[in-house]
Amino acid sequence: MIKRRRSKIVKASTVRFGAPHPIAVQSMTKVPTTDVARCLRQITKLAAAGCPIIRLAAPTSADTAALKKIVDKSPIPIIADIHFSAARAIEAIEAGVCKIRLNPGNIKDRKDILKIIAAAKAHGTAIRAGVNEASIRDLKSENVPENKRVALMLREMKKYVRFFEKQNFTNLVLSAKSADTVRTIEINRAIAENFDYPIHIGLTHAGLPQDAKVPSAIAIGTLLAEGIGDTIRVSLAADPVEEIRFGNEILRSLGLIESTTPELTVCPTCGRCKVDVIKLAKQVRKTLKGIDKPAKIAVMGCIVNGPGEAQDADLAVCAAQGKGYIYKHGKKLKVTQEAQLLKALTEEIEKL
Amino acid sequence: MIKRRRSKIVKASTVRFGAPHPIAVQSMTKVPTTDVARCLRQITKLAAAGCPIIRLAAPTSADTAALKKIVDKSPIPIIADIHFSAARAIEAIEAGVCKIRLNPGNIKDRKDILKIIAAAKAHGTAIRAGVNEASIRDLKSENVPENKRVALMLREMKKYVRFFEKQNFTNLVLSAKSADTVRTIEINRAIAENFDYPIHIGLTHAGLPQDAKVPSAIAIGTLLAEGIGDTIRVSLAADPVEEIRFGNEILRSLGLIESTTPELTVCPTCGRCKVDVIKLAKQVRKTLKGIDKPAKIAVMGCIVNGPGEAQDADLAVCAAQGKGYIYKHGKKLKVTQEAQLLKALTEEIEKL
């Protein structure tokens, strides 16, 4: 079991950030914020996919005006994504969003940040204060060497946090983003060690799903495995529903949420294997598709791993030469001919 | 940069396990070992995909006889996967494999293990000594509670290592396998802390690629990010070439190997985006397909992340309303009409 890092608990409408509250898998809408109906349709789909809180970009006052209507009708709480403009931040807060995302580094005037803090206090709005590697380099005219970047990001974050705390504002979620997997891990370890606030984790380095999923799984997964991370976002150049599904897959892989569908273990096969286990596994997976409850099913191809895995599974088949052994909760249930194996297993799955 | 854990260096033919030697991404053949020609064809494909050492199952003496022919002709060194039988282990060693994989727990007679050690010493063969969670439970008649399993696996491993060391045998690679992502991480952290040998990491919990890739990326990625792991295997119920590709993708994501093909960063898009960035990204990816050299290409949809990411990229496009900005090494190179953007970027990619 993963021991999650403890921090202050931050409140954003009905959502709480910080252990022991669940890790919130968030995403962003990808249609114009001004198109209220399309936004709400996308949000409804995201909520159904397991998204408890959603972020919307609000670069213009037309967007913040739309936010108000969206907040009123959305099935889940709304976060506003704000860049450059204090006016947009304040409008979003007044529109009733529960949280704003802000990179204080890209709002130049400190007085503007003071105004945002005052508005957030008045409305009970949470603020995610972000620093990202790209903006650190913007601050410096020359390039910062790789081994200094984490230290500079941390220094920047300390500056922000001190500033917020000086205003007695502690309804903060912190995030530090980098396009690099290893630096994302390092800066978040540093943030976890240095501050007492919930952490938002994600990799800036997005891409098409086939390119972006592995780096995101590794960066986010490594941090979660170390107990770090209270809300996550997987950035994919894809339908935001795919971001939510993949984020939940990461949590499930680490036992941070329970599975709600059957889980299929299949031996990778090797020279010992006398049966087409992969074909059988694909057929079993099809059979499992409609089933909406958790169960552990294993398809194994030999006696080396078979009986061991079978012990862990609710149902297991061990396919040997011409025959199939079906195990239920680790106990041998029946032996069938190879040709009858899928049918016999399907029957047992239905009985579960 | 990841600081890899230091250990003894273990020699298996031309391959060395242990930092600073490269992390070897291995796999297993999935055709009968007795079919020498098919094995060699599969091994040749695996080697071309970036596999430096390959494992073959050898459950019968016909298999170990075939191993000899395979060892002679294989483009990469051969490991034998041995279970239950000391005779097979010794035959494999005599057939000239550079390493054998052995779970000492499933060879009951200590004298048999002594014979294997003597043969391995005489032939300079390395041994991967493995313990796995399933076999721990085989040892105990009742179920071991989850929180005790890691400690029991570690105790078992200590027993094995003491036994090998008592025979002055130290050409050892250690592996501890579990079907559970979190326990895989925990037991390998414990192994890394307690022993001075290279570590083989992988998740027993295999499955079809769509189910197994994420847990494997997280378990293996987390350990590698902590500096643990000298050889890895991703177990997939799929063509072994896919295991090698995916293993290398994990290493690449963590900067543990260099990229040899272009890398495409794409902004995930949001409500700010006025252009179909995902469509453009898919077209760019197609263009990149034939290119066989490393380069960083970025496709961005707005001015918030665009210019920052562009700084990191060899070539970047920032697609705004009706127009496209092309950046080269962070400097604005040209502005085109939206319709000409792909063509202009393709031209610049070709010039790289």
Short mmCIF file of C-alpha atoms in Angstrom, two decimals, chain A residues 46-347:
data_model
loop_
_atom_site.label_atom_id
_atom_site.label_comp_id
_atom_site.label_asym_id
_atom_site.label_seq_id
_atom_site.Cartn_x
_atom_site.Cartn_y
_atom_site.Cartn_z
CA LEU A 46 -15.87 13.87 -18.50
CA ALA A 47 -17.83 13.58 -15.25
CA ALA A 48 -19.27 10.25 -16.43
CA ALA A 49 -15.73 9.03 -17.20
CA GLY A 50 -14.60 9.72 -13.62
CA CYS A 51 -13.52 13.37 -13.64
CA PRO A 52 -14.43 15.07 -10.33
CA ILE A 53 -13.32 18.63 -11.24
CA ILE A 54 -12.63 20.30 -14.58
CA ARG A 55 -10.54 23.23 -15.78
CA LEU A 56 -11.49 25.72 -18.49
CA ALA A 57 -9.31 28.31 -20.19
CA ALA A 58 -10.53 31.89 -19.84
CA PRO A 59 -8.32 34.21 -21.89
CA THR A 60 -11.00 36.88 -22.62
CA SER A 61 -13.81 38.56 -20.74
CA ALA A 62 -16.26 36.77 -23.04
CA ASP A 63 -14.81 33.54 -21.61
CA THR A 64 -15.19 34.60 -17.99
CA ALA A 65 -18.78 35.70 -18.76
CA ALA A 66 -19.43 32.21 -20.16
CA LEU A 67 -17.83 30.67 -17.05
CA LYS A 68 -20.64 32.01 -14.91
CA LYS A 69 -23.26 30.13 -16.95
CA ILE A 70 -21.10 27.00 -16.98
CA VAL A 71 -20.55 27.09 -13.20
CA ASP A 72 -24.32 27.29 -12.69
CA LYS A 73 -25.09 24.22 -14.82
CA SER A 74 -22.01 22.02 -14.54
CA PRO A 75 -22.34 18.65 -12.80
CA ILE A 76 -18.81 19.07 -11.36
CA PRO A 77 -16.88 22.06 -9.91
CA ILE A 78 -15.07 24.39 -12.31
CA ILE A 79 -11.48 25.62 -12.25
CA ALA A 80 -10.44 28.61 -14.39
CA ASP A 81 -7.11 28.53 -16.20
CA ILE A 82 -5.75 32.07 -16.12
CA HIS A 83 -2.65 33.53 -17.74
CA PHE A 84 -1.24 37.05 -17.87
CA SER A 85 -4.35 38.89 -16.69
CA ALA A 86 -5.43 39.80 -13.15
CA ALA A 87 -8.71 41.13 -14.57
CA ARG A 88 -9.56 37.66 -15.97
CA ALA A 89 -8.64 36.05 -12.65
CA ILE A 90 -10.94 38.35 -10.70
CA GLU A 91 -13.78 37.95 -13.20
CA ALA A 92 -13.41 34.16 -12.98
CA ILE A 93 -13.49 34.27 -9.18
CA GLU A 94 -16.59 36.44 -9.30
CA ALA A 95 -18.12 34.03 -11.81
CA GLY A 96 -18.01 31.45 -9.03
CA VAL A 97 -15.22 29.07 -10.06
CA CYS A 98 -13.96 27.08 -7.08
CA LYS A 99 -10.29 27.38 -7.98
CA ILE A 100 -8.08 29.30 -10.33
CA ARG A 101 -4.84 28.16 -11.87
CA LEU A 102 -2.27 30.90 -11.97
CA ASN A 103 1.40 31.07 -12.80
CA PRO A 104 2.25 34.12 -10.65
CA GLY A 105 5.38 34.46 -12.76
CA ASN A 106 3.38 35.58 -15.77
CA ILE A 107 1.46 38.31 -13.95
CA LYS A 108 4.08 41.01 -13.73
CA ASP A 109 2.62 43.48 -11.21
CA ARG A 110 2.61 42.34 -7.57
CA LYS A 111 -0.31 44.66 -6.88
CA ASP A 112 -2.35 42.68 -9.38
CA ILE A 113 -1.61 39.48 -7.49
CA LEU A 114 -2.70 41.17 -4.25
CA LYS A 115 -6.03 42.01 -5.87
CA ILE A 116 -6.47 38.39 -7.00
CA ILE A 117 -5.71 37.14 -3.50
CA ALA A 118 -8.22 39.56 -1.97
CA ALA A 119 -10.92 38.36 -4.40
CA ALA A 120 -10.08 34.67 -3.77
CA LYS A 121 -10.28 35.24 -0.02
CA ALA A 122 -13.62 37.00 -0.31
CA HIS A 123 -15.09 34.14 -2.38
CA GLY A 124 -13.35 31.18 -0.72
CA THR A 125 -11.63 30.33 -4.00
CA ALA A 126 -8.62 28.04 -4.04
CA ILE A 127 -5.54 28.96 -6.06
CA ARG A 128 -3.20 26.60 -7.80
CA ALA A 129 0.11 28.44 -7.91
CA GLY A 130 2.32 27.11 -10.66
CA VAL A 131 5.87 27.49 -11.71
CA ASN A 132 7.16 25.97 -14.87
CA GLU A 133 10.53 25.39 -16.32
CA ALA A 134 9.86 27.33 -19.50
CA SER A 135 8.98 30.45 -17.54
CA ILE A 136 12.13 30.14 -15.42
CA ARG A 137 14.10 30.37 -18.61
CA ASP A 138 12.03 33.35 -19.67
CA LEU A 139 13.14 35.11 -16.50
CA LYS A 140 16.79 34.59 -17.35
CA SER A 141 18.11 35.95 -20.58
CA GLU A 142 20.72 33.20 -20.97
CA ASN A 143 19.99 29.47 -20.79
CA VAL A 144 20.06 27.92 -17.33
CA PRO A 145 22.10 24.69 -17.21
CA GLU A 146 20.06 21.51 -16.71
CA ASN A 147 21.37 20.73 -13.23
CA LYS A 148 20.37 24.18 -11.94
CA ARG A 149 16.82 24.19 -13.20
CA VAL A 150 15.22 22.26 -10.34
CA ALA A 151 16.88 24.52 -7.75
CA LEU A 152 15.71 27.64 -9.61
CA MET A 153 12.15 26.34 -9.90
CA LEU A 154 12.13 25.59 -6.19
CA ARG A 155 13.47 29.06 -5.37
CA GLU A 156 10.73 30.61 -7.51
CA MET A 157 8.07 28.49 -5.79
CA LYS A 158 9.37 29.55 -2.35
CA LYS A 159 9.02 33.19 -3.40
CA TYR A 160 5.39 32.66 -4.45
CA VAL A 161 4.44 30.71 -1.34
CA ARG A 162 5.99 33.34 0.95
CA PHE A 163 4.06 36.02 -0.90
CA PHE A 164 0.73 34.18 -0.51
CA GLU A 165 1.40 33.32 3.12
CA LYS A 166 2.27 36.94 3.90
CA GLN A 167 -1.30 37.73 2.82
CA ASN A 168 -2.53 34.91 5.07
CA PHE A 169 -3.66 33.02 2.02
CA THR A 170 -3.15 29.27 2.42
CA ASN A 171 -5.89 27.78 0.24
CA LEU A 172 -3.13 26.80 -2.15
CA VAL A 173 -2.33 23.87 -4.40
CA LEU A 174 1.21 23.86 -5.79
CA SER A 175 2.40 22.69 -9.17
CA ALA A 176 5.76 22.63 -10.85
CA LYS A 177 5.85 21.58 -14.45
CA SER A 178 8.59 20.57 -16.80
CA ALA A 179 8.65 18.93 -20.20
CA ASP A 180 11.28 16.51 -18.91
CA THR A 181 10.19 13.31 -17.14
CA VAL A 182 13.13 13.15 -14.73
CA ARG A 183 13.03 16.85 -13.82
CA THR A 184 9.27 16.60 -13.25
CA ILE A 185 9.98 13.85 -10.73
CA GLU A 186 12.83 15.78 -9.09
CA ILE A 187 11.07 19.14 -8.76
CA ASN A 188 7.96 17.51 -7.31
CA ARG A 189 10.03 15.57 -4.76
CA ALA A 190 11.54 18.92 -3.76
CA ILE A 191 8.13 20.61 -3.55
CA ALA A 192 6.82 17.72 -1.43
CA GLU A 193 9.73 18.08 0.95
CA ASN A 194 9.65 21.86 1.24
CA PHE A 195 5.96 22.71 1.49
CA ASP A 196 2.87 21.67 3.35
CA TYR A 197 0.37 22.12 0.47
CA PRO A 198 -1.36 19.60 -1.80
CA ILE A 199 0.44 19.04 -5.10
CA HIS A 200 -0.90 18.98 -8.64
CA ILE A 201 1.23 16.74 -10.86
CA GLY A 202 1.50 16.40 -14.58
CA LEU A 203 4.00 16.48 -17.38
CA THR A 204 4.08 19.57 -19.62
CA HIS A 205 5.50 17.43 -22.36
CA ALA A 206 2.26 16.37 -23.99
CA GLY A 207 1.82 14.74 -27.32
CA LEU A 208 -0.37 12.39 -29.27
CA PRO A 209 -1.47 9.46 -27.06
CA GLN A 210 1.02 7.02 -28.63
CA ASP A 211 3.89 9.35 -27.66
CA ALA A 212 2.68 10.94 -24.43
CA LYS A 213 1.18 8.11 -22.41
CA VAL A 214 4.40 6.36 -21.38
CA PRO A 215 6.30 9.45 -20.18
CA SER A 216 3.18 10.64 -18.31
CA ALA A 217 2.61 7.23 -16.72
CA ILE A 218 6.22 7.12 -15.58
CA ALA A 219 6.44 10.69 -14.26
CA ILE A 220 3.06 10.65 -12.52
CA GLY A 221 3.33 6.98 -11.51
CA THR A 222 6.77 7.38 -9.94
CA LEU A 223 5.63 10.34 -7.85
CA LEU A 224 2.40 8.63 -6.78
CA ALA A 225 4.37 5.50 -5.85
CA GLU A 226 6.44 7.73 -3.57
CA GLY A 227 3.25 9.10 -2.01
CA ILE A 228 3.42 12.44 -3.82
CA GLY A 229 0.45 13.94 -5.68
CA ASP A 230 -3.06 14.99 -4.67
CA THR A 231 -4.47 15.80 -8.07
CA ILE A 232 -3.15 14.70 -11.44
CA ARG A 233 -3.61 15.63 -15.03
CA VAL A 234 -2.40 13.61 -17.98
CA SER A 235 -1.97 16.01 -20.91
CA LEU A 236 -2.78 14.31 -24.19
CA ALA A 237 -3.38 15.81 -27.61
CA ALA A 238 -6.66 13.90 -27.70
CA ASP A 239 -10.25 13.89 -26.46
CA PRO A 240 -10.13 14.92 -22.77
CA VAL A 241 -12.12 11.78 -21.88
CA GLU A 242 -9.00 9.83 -22.86
CA GLU A 243 -6.99 11.91 -20.35
CA ILE A 244 -9.41 10.95 -17.57
CA ARG A 245 -9.47 7.27 -18.51
CA PHE A 246 -5.69 7.13 -18.63
CA GLY A 247 -5.30 9.04 -15.36
CA ASN A 248 -7.63 6.59 -13.67
CA GLU A 249 -5.68 3.69 -15.22
CA ILE A 250 -2.53 5.05 -13.56
CA LEU A 251 -4.28 5.26 -10.18
CA ARG A 252 -5.70 1.76 -10.61
CA SER A 253 -2.28 0.32 -11.50
CA LEU A 254 -1.00 1.57 -8.16
CA GLY A 255 -4.01 0.39 -6.18
CA LEU A 256 -4.97 4.01 -5.45
CA ILE A 257 -8.48 3.37 -6.72
CA GLU A 258 -10.40 0.14 -6.87
CA SER A 259 -11.03 -1.60 -10.14
CA THR A 260 -14.66 -1.66 -11.23
CA THR A 261 -14.21 -4.03 -14.16
CA PRO A 262 -12.55 -7.45 -14.52
CA GLU A 263 -8.79 -7.53 -14.67
CA LEU A 264 -7.14 -9.97 -17.07
CA THR A 265 -3.69 -11.40 -16.37
CA VAL A 266 -2.09 -13.29 -19.23
CA CYS A 267 1.26 -15.05 -19.19
CA PRO A 268 3.59 -13.52 -21.76
CA THR A 269 4.16 -17.02 -23.21
CA CYS A 270 7.55 -18.50 -24.03
CA GLY A 271 9.13 -21.59 -25.57
CA ARG A 272 7.35 -23.75 -22.97
CA CYS A 273 3.94 -22.80 -24.29
CA LYS A 274 2.16 -25.43 -26.36
CA VAL A 275 -1.13 -23.60 -26.87
CA ASP A 276 -2.04 -20.27 -28.54
CA VAL A 277 -2.45 -18.45 -25.23
CA ILE A 278 -2.55 -14.98 -26.80
CA LYS A 279 -5.46 -15.94 -29.05
CA LEU A 280 -7.29 -17.46 -26.08
CA ALA A 281 -6.60 -14.33 -24.00
CA LYS A 282 -8.04 -12.07 -26.71
CA GLN A 283 -11.19 -14.18 -26.79
CA VAL A 284 -11.49 -14.07 -23.00
CA ARG A 285 -11.04 -10.32 -23.07
CA LYS A 286 -13.96 -10.02 -25.50
CA THR A 287 -16.08 -12.14 -23.17
CA LEU A 288 -15.21 -9.82 -20.28
CA LYS A 289 -16.13 -6.66 -22.16
CA GLY A 290 -19.72 -6.36 -21.00
CA ILE A 291 -18.99 -7.22 -17.36
CA ASP A 292 -19.16 -4.33 -14.95
CA LYS A 293 -17.80 -5.75 -11.73
CA PRO A 294 -14.28 -6.37 -10.46
CA ALA A 295 -12.80 -9.85 -10.78
CA LYS A 296 -9.36 -11.28 -11.39
CA ILE A 297 -9.14 -13.58 -14.38
CA ALA A 298 -5.89 -15.25 -15.45
CA VAL A 299 -4.97 -17.04 -18.67
CA MET A 300 -1.74 -19.00 -18.29
CA GLY A 301 0.21 -21.19 -20.68
CA CYS A 302 2.30 -23.55 -18.57
CA ILE A 303 2.86 -25.04 -15.16
CA VAL A 304 5.71 -22.67 -14.16
CA ASN A 305 3.64 -19.54 -13.58
CA GLY A 306 0.20 -21.00 -14.02
CA PRO A 307 -0.71 -22.44 -10.63
CA GLY A 308 0.91 -19.51 -8.77
CA GLU A 309 -1.03 -16.89 -10.67
CA ALA A 310 -4.14 -19.03 -10.39
CA GLN A 311 -3.96 -18.66 -6.61
CA ASP A 312 -4.38 -14.89 -6.93
CA ALA A 313 -7.19 -15.05 -9.45
CA ASP A 314 -10.91 -15.49 -8.98
CA LEU A 315 -10.84 -17.64 -12.09
CA ALA A 316 -7.85 -18.95 -13.99
CA VAL A 317 -7.26 -21.19 -16.95
CA CYS A 318 -4.02 -22.99 -17.39
CA ALA A 319 -3.78 -24.19 -20.97
CA ALA A 320 -1.55 -27.21 -21.46
CA GLN A 321 -1.19 -29.66 -24.37
CA GLY A 322 -4.68 -30.39 -25.59
CA LYS A 323 -6.22 -29.75 -22.18
CA GLY A 324 -7.33 -26.84 -20.07
CA TYR A 325 -7.42 -26.64 -16.30
CA ILE A 326 -9.84 -24.21 -14.72
CA TYR A 327 -9.09 -22.91 -11.22
CA LYS A 328 -11.49 -20.99 -9.02
CA HIS A 329 -9.97 -19.02 -6.12
CA GLY A 330 -6.82 -21.12 -6.47
CA LYS A 331 -8.55 -24.50 -6.39
CA LYS A 332 -8.77 -26.77 -9.43
CA LEU A 333 -12.41 -26.72 -10.57
CA LYS A 334 -12.42 -28.75 -13.77
CA VAL A 335 -10.40 -30.12 -16.64
CA THR A 336 -11.69 -29.66 -20.18
CA GLN A 337 -10.55 -30.42 -23.69
CA GLU A 338 -8.68 -27.53 -25.30
CA ALA A 339 -11.55 -26.87 -27.72
CA GLN A 340 -14.05 -26.50 -24.84
CA LEU A 341 -11.84 -24.27 -22.70
CA LEU A 342 -13.23 -20.87 -23.70
CA LYS A 343 -16.82 -22.06 -23.37
CA ALA A 344 -16.18 -23.57 -19.93
CA LEU A 345 -14.40 -20.45 -18.71
CA THR A 346 -17.17 -18.19 -20.05
CA GLU A 347 -19.72 -20.22 -18.12
#
